[in-house]
XYZ file of C-alpha atoms in Angstrom:
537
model
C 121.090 65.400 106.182
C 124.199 65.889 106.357
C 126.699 63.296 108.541
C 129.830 64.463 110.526
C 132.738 62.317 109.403
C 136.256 62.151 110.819
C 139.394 60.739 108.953
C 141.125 58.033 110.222
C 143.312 57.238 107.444
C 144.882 59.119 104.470
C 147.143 57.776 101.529
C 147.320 59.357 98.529
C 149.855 57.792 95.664
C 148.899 59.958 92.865
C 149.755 63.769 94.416
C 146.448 65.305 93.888
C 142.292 65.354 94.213
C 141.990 68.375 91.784
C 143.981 68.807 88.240
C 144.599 72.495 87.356
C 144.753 73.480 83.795
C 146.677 76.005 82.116
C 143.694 77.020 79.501
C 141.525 79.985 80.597
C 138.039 78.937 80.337
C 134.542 79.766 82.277
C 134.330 78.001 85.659
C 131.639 75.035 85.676
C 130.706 72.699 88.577
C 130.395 68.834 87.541
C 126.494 69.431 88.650
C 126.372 71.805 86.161
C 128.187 70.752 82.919
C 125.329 70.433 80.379
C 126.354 67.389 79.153
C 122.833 66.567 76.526
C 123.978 69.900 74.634
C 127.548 69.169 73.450
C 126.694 69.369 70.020
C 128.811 65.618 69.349
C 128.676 62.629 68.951
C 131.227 59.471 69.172
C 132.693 59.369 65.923
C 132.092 55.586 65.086
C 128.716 56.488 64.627
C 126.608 59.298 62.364
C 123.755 61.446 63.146
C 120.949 62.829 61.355
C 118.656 66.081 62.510
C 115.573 65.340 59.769
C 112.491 67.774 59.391
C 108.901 66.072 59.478
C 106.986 64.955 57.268
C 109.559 65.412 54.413
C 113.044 63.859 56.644
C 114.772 67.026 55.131
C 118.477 66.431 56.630
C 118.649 69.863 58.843
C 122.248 68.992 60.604
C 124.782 65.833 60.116
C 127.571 64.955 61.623
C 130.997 66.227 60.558
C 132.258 62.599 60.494
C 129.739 62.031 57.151
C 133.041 62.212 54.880
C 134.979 60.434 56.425
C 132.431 56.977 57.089
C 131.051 57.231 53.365
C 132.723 59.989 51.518
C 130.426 61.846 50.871
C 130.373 65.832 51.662
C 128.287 67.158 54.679
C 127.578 70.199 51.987
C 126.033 67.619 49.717
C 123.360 66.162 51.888
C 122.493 68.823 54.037
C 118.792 70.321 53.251
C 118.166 67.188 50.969
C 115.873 64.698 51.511
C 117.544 61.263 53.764
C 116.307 59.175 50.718
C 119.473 61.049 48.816
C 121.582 58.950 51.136
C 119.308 56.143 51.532
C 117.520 55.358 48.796
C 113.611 55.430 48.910
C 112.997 51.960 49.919
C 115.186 52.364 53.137
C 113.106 55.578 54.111
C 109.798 53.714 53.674
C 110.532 52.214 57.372
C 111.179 55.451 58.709
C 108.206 56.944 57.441
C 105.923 53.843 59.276
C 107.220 54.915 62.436
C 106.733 58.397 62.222
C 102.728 57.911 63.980
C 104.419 56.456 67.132
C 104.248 58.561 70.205
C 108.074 59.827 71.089
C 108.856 57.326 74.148
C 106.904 54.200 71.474
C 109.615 55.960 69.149
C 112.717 55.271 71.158
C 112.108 51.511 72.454
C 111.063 50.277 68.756
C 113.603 47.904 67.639
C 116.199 49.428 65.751
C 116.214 49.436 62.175
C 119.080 48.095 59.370
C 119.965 49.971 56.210
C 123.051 49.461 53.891
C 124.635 52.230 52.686
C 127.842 52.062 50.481
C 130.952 52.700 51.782
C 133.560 54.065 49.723
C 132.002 51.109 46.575
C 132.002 48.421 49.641
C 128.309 47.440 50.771
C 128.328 47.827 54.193
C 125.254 47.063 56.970
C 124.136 49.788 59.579
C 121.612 49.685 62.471
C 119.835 53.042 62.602
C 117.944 54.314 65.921
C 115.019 56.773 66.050
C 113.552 59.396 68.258
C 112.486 63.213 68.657
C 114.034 65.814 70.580
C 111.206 68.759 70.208
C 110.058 69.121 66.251
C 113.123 67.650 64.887
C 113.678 63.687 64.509
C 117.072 61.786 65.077
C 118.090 58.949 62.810
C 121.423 57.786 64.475
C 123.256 54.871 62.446
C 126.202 52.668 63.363
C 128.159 49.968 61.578
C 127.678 46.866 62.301
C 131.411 46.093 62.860
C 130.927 42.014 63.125
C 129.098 42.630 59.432
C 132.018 44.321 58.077
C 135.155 42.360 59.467
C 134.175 39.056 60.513
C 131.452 37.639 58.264
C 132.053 33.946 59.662
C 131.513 35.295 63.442
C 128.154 36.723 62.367
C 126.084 35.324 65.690
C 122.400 33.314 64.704
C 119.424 35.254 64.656
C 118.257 34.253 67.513
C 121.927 34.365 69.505
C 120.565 37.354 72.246
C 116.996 35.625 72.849
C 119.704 32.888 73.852
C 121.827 34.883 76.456
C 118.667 36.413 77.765
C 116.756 32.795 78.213
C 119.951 31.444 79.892
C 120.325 34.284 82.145
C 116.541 34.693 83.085
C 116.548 31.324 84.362
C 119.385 31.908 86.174
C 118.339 34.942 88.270
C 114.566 34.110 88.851
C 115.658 31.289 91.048
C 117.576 33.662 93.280
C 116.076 35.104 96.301
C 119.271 36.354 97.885
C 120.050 39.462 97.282
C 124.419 39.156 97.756
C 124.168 36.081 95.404
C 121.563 37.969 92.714
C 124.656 40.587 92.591
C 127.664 38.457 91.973
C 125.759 36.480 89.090
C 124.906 39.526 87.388
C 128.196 41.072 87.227
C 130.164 37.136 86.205
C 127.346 37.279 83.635
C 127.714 40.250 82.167
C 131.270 40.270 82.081
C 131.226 37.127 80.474
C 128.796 38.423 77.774
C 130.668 41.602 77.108
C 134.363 40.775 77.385
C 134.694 43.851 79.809
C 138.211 43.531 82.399
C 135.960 44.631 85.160
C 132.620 44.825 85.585
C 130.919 46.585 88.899
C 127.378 47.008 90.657
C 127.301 50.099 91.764
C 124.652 50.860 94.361
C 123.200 54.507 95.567
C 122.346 55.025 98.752
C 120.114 58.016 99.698
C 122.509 60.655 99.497
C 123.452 59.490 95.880
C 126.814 58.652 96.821
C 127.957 55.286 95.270
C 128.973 51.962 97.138
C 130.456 48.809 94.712
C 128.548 45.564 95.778
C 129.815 43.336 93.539
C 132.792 42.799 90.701
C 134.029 40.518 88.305
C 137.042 41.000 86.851
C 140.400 39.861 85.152
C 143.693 39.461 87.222
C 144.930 42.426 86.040
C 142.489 44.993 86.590
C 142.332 46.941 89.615
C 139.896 46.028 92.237
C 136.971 48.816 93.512
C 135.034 46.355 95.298
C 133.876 47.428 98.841
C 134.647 51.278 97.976
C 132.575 54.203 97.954
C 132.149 56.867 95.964
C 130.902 60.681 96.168
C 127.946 61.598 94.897
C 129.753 63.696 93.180
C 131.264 61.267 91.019
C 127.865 61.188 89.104
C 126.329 64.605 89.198
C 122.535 64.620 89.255
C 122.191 65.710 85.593
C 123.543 62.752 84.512
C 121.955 60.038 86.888
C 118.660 61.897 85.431
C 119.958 60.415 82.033
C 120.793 57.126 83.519
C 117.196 56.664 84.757
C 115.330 57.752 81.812
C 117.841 55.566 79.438
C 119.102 51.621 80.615
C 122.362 51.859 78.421
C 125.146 54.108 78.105
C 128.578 53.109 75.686
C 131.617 54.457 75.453
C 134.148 53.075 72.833
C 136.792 55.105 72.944
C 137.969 58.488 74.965
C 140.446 59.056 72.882
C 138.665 59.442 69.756
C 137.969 63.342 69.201
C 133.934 63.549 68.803
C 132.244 64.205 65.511
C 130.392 67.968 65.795
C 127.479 68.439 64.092
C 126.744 71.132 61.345
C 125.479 73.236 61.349
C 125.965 73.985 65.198
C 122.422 75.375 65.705
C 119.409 73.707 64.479
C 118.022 75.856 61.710
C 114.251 75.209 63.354
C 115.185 75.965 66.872
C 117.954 77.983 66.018
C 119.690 76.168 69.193
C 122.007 73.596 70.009
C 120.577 69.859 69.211
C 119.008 68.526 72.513
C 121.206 64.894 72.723
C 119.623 64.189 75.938
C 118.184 60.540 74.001
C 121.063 59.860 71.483
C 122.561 56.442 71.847
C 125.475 58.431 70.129
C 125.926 61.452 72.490
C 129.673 62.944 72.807
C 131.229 62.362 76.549
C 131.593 65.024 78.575
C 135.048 66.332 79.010
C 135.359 66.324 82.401
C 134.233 62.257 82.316
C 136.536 61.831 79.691
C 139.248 63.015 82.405
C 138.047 60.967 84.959
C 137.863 58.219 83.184
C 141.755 58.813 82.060
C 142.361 59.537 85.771
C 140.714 55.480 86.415
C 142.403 54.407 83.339
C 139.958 53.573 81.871
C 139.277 53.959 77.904
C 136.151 52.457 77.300
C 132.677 51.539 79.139
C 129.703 50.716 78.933
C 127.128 51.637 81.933
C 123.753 49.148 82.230
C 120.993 51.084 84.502
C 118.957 49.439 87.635
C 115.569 51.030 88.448
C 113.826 50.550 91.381
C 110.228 51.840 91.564
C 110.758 54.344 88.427
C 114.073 55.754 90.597
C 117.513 54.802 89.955
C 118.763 52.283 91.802
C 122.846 51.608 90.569
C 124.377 50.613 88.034
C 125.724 47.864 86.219
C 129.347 49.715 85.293
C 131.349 48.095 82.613
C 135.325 49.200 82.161
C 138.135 48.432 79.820
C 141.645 49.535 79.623
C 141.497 49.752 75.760
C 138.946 50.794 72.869
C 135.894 48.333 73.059
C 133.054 48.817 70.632
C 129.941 46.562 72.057
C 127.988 45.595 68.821
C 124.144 45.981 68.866
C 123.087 42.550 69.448
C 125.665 42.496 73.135
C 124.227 45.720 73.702
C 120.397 44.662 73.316
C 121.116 41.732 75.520
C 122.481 43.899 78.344
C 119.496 46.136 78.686
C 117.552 43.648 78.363
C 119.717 42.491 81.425
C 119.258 46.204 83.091
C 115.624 45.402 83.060
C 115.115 41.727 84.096
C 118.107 42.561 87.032
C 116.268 45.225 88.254
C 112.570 43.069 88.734
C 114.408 40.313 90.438
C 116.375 42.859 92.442
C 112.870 44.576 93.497
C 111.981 41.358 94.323
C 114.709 39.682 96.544
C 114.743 43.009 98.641
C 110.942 42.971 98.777
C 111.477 39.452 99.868
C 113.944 40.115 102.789
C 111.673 43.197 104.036
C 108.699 41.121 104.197
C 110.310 38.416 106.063
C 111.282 41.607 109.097
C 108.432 42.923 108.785
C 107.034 39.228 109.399
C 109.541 38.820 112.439
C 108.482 42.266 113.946
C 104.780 42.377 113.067
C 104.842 38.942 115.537
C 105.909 40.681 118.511
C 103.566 43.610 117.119
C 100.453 41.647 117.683
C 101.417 39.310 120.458
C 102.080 43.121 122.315
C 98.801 44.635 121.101
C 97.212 41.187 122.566
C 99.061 41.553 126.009
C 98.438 45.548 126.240
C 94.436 45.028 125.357
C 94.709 42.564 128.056
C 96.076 44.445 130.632
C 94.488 44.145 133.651
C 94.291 40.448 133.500
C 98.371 39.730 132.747
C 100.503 37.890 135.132
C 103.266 39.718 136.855
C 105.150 37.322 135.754
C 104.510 38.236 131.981
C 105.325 41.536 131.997
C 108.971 41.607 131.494
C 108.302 39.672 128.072
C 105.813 42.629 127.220
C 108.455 45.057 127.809
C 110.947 43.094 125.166
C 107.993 42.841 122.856
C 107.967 46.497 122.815
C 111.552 47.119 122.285
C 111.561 44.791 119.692
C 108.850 45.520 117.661
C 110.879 48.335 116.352
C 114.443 46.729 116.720
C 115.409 48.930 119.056
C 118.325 48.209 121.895
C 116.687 50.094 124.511
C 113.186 51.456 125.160
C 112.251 53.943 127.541
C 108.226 54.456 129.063
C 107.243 57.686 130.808
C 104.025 57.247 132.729
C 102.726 59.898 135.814
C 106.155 60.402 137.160
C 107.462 57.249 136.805
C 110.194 55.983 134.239
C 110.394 52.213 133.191
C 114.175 51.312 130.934
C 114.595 48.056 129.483
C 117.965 47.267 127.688
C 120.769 50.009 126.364
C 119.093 53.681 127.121
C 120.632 56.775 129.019
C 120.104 57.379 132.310
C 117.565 58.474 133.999
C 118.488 62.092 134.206
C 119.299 62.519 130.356
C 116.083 60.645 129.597
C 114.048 63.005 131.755
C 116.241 66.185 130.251
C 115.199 64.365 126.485
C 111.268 64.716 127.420
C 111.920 68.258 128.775
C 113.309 68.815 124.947
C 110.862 67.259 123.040
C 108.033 68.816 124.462
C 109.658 72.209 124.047
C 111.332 71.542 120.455
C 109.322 68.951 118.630
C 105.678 68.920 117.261
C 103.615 66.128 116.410
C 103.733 62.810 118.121
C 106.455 61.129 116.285
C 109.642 62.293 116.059
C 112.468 59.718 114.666
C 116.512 60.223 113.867
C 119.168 58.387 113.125
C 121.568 61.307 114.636
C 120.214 62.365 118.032
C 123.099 64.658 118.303
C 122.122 66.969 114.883
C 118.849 68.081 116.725
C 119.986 67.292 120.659
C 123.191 68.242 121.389
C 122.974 66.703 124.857
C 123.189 63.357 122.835
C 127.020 63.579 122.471
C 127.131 62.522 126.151
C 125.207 58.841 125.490
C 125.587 58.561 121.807
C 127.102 55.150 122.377
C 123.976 53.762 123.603
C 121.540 55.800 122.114
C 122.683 57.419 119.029
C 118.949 57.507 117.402
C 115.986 57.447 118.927
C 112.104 56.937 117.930
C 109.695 59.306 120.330
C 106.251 58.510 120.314
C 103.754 61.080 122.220
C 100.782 59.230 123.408
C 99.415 60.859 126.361
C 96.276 58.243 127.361
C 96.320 56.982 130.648
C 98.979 59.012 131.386
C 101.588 57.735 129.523
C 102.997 60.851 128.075
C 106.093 58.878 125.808
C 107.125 56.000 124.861
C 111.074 56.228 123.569
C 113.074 53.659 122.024
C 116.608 54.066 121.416
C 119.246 52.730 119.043
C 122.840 52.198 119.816
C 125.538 53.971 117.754
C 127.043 52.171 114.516
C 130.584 53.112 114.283
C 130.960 52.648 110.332
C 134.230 52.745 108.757
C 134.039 53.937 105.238
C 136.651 53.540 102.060
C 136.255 55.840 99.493
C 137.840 55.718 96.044
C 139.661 58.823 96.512
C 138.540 61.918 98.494
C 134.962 62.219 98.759
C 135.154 65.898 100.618
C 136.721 67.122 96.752
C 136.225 71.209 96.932
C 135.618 72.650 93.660
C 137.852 75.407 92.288
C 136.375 78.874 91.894
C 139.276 80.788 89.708
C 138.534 81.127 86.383
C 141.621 80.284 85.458
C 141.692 77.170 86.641
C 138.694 75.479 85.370
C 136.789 71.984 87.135
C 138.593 68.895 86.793
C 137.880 65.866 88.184
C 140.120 64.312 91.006
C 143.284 62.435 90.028
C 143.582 60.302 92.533
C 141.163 56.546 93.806
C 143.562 55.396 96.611
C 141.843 54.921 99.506
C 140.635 57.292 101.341
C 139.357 56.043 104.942
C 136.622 58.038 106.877
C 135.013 56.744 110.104
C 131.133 57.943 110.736
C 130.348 58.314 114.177
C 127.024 59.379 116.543
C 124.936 57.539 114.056
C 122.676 54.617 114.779
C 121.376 52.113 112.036
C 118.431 54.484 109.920
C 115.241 53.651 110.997
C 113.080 51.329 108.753
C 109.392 52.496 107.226
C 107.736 50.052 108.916
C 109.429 50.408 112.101
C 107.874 53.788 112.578
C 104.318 52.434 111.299
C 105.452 49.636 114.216
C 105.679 52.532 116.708
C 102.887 55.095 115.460
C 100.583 51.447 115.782
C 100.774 52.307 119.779
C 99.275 55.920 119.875
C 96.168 54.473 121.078
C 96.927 53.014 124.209
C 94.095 52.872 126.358
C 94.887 49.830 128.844
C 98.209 50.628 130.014
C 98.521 50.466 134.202
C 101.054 49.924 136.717
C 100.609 45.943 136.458
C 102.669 46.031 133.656
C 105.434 47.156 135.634
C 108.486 44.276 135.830
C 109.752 43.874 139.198
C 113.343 44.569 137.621
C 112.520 47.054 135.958
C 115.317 50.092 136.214
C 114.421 52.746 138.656
């Protein structure tokens, strides 16, 4: 839902949020760019569109000349072993029986291919996008320029034993975070290096860093979910690494432009190659930033964040760096999983103790002190860590800790019997569904109602204090998109702070907290014993 936010503060250094060009072009949204049909790729690398069984070379990239001087005319519609050779297309063919997502997390393969009479190593990647297969290939760099740096063998089963038995000692979750970004920046040799958390409205919030002096610090900011439209997280869950070497390099088109099977652009959606987006590219300018590399963290199958990697200069990460860091992607997000698993089950542990030691004292009832019953009471409003809680039973009203008054409480009950079906009914924003709220949203900004009518208790409410959170966002995160077609979507220019203050809104309510509450609908014992002697009129 959405959350009513008023601005504080407001500096902006850079004159802008939304760049208008002079080109005329058709309007796009951000959410909308299709970003896996570009038709490019980065030109450091090549790309291959091969027919099965025969690996018939359909499309190539336009950069072909350039890499190995050889013709895109010459190789297109003959056979990859023309470039190749047919010992280096034996491997391909061995791989061909593998189902498409066995295809993709194979290890890659080597070739060497000569380079303008120079021998020169490649790693080649393979997958399927519909009835055509993809053989991308990339030069190893270290191979070609710095044959004494070539790393051992087994150099990235190194880095990843090192780091594994770094992070499975960690149980907290803060200190999990600021070793994986020191790690990974150390590995990589990026200037800063971010976690980059979503929360449920896919906006962005920057956990950790690591960085050099230099760079500019994000940590602590925020940013619209926007930012990362929803096509592109999709591609960020379904793929743990995503490189950029170089913005400024023009990207390397394929030909021909439609696939001569599908007679459609070339579905990039799982090339390790794919061409950035232009509107990234701008935003990426507009952070000044030239190259990165973005790790993925999954969390139950869903994207979690990510492990975002920036330089202020061209950066190439070789394959062996970049096999290490999704291998880093993966093991981060298990241990991740399993530190916030960890600090659940030790609240759910702390509530589920009042939980029973309540259920004990209410199947008891008739047989309880007076004395006692005040400590049932803060049982109850703590079993769903709650500030106040609120009982309605014949025409009485108990109210232990921060609640409205009576009046507004009574008003509430007249509401949700009226308004709300079912017998739970939670919020974090009273206010969205009751304006009333607005008058007591200090003390009870959300609220869990639980309908139980037995004995005649007709509700039990617990309330939840509001959370005045002050937000900084890297730039404006309220960015309206342009709608004349002359002036076509750019990203925003500016990441000073922005400052936004979210108000009416209580801390969300936990899964387990409402399992807490619905655990009550049976009440059968409840009487006027319980009643504290101090208990609010």
């Amino acid at each position: 839902m959405d959350k009513k936010i008023s601005v504080t503060l407001y500096t902006d250094w850079m004159g802008g949020f939304m760049e208008k060009d002079k080109v005329v072009s058709t309007v796009i949204g951000c959410d909308q760019e299709p970003i896996h049909l570009l038709n490019g790729i980065q030109s450091h690398g090549l790309l291959f569109a091969l027919s099965e069984p025969e690996l018939i070379i359909l499309q190539v990239s336009d950069n072909i000349e350039t890499i190995t001087g050889i013709e895109a005319e010459h190789l297109l519609n003959q056979p990859i072993s023309h470039l190749l050779g047919l010992p280096q297309v034996d491997p391909i063919k061995q791989r061909l029986v593998m189902e498409p997502d066995a295809l993709r997390q194979l290890d890659v393969l080597s070739f060497h291919l000569n380079v303008r009479g120079e021998r020169q190593l490649f790693h080649g990647c393979l997958h399927r996008s519909g009835a055509v297969l993809i053989l991308e290939l990339e030069a190893d760099l270290l191979f070609n320029y710095a044959r004494e740096l070539i790393r051992s063998p087994y150099w990235h089963y190194q880095q990843i034993k090192v780091l594994t038995s770094k992070l499975q000692k960690i149980r907290d979750v803060q200190q999990l975070q600021n070793i994986v970004v020191k790690e990974v920046r150390r590995l990589t040799g990026f200037e800063r290096v971010m976690l980059y958390k979503f929360d449920t409205d896919w906006h962005g919030h920057v956990v950790a860093e690591s960085k050099t002096p230099e760079a500019r610090s994000f940590l602590g900011l925020h940013f619209p979910a926007s930012d990362i439209p929803a096509q592109a997280r999709a591609l960020y869950r379904r793929h743990w690494l995503r490189g950029i070497a170089n913005i400024d390099k023009a990207p390397a088109q394929l030909i021909p432009e439609l696939n001569p099977l599908t007679k459609e652009r070339l579905d990039l959606s799982h090339s390790v190659l794919r061409s950035v987006s232009p509107i990234h590219v701008k935003y990426l300018r507009n952070m000044q930033v030239q190259s990165s590399l973005s790790i993925s963290v999954l969390k139950d199958e869903q994207l979690w964040g990510l492990i975002a990697c920036h330089h202020s200069t061209p950066k190439y990460v070789d394959y062996p760096t970049r096999t290490v860091c999704e291998v880093i992607g993966q093991i981060v997000s298990i241990q991740m999983d399993l530190c916030e698993n960890l600090t659940l089950y030790e609240k759910i542990l702390r509530l589920e103790t009042d939980k029973l030691r309540l259920d004990d004292i209410l199947k008891l009832a008739a047989g309880l002190e007076q004395t006692r019953a005040p400590d049932a009471w803060n049982r109850l409003r703590r079993m769903v860590s709650a500030d106040g809680v609120a009982v309605k039973f014949k025409e009485k009203q108990l109210r232990i800790g921060l609640t409205p008054t009576q009046a507004q409480i009574d008003r509430l009950i007249d509401w949700l019997e009226t308004n709300q079906a079912g017998y739970l009914f939670f919020t974090d924003c009273l206010q969205q569904h009751y304006p009333e709220a607005a008058d007591f949203s200090d003390v009870a900004a959300g609220l869990i109602s639980l309908y139980v009518n037995q004995m005649e208790l007709r509700y039990i409410l617990w309330f939840r204090q509001e959370f005045v959170k002050t937000v900084d966002w890297a730039g404006n995160p309220e960015k309206q998109l342009q709608s004349v077609e002359e002036m076509p979507i750019s990203p925003r220019k500016s990441f000073a702070v922005w400052r936004s203050t979210v108000r009416h809104h209580a801390l969300p309510w936990e899964i387990y907290e409402l399992e807490n509450a619905m655990s009550l609908y049976d009440l059968h014992d409840l009487s006027e014993e319980f009643w504290p002697e101090d208990a609010q009129p």
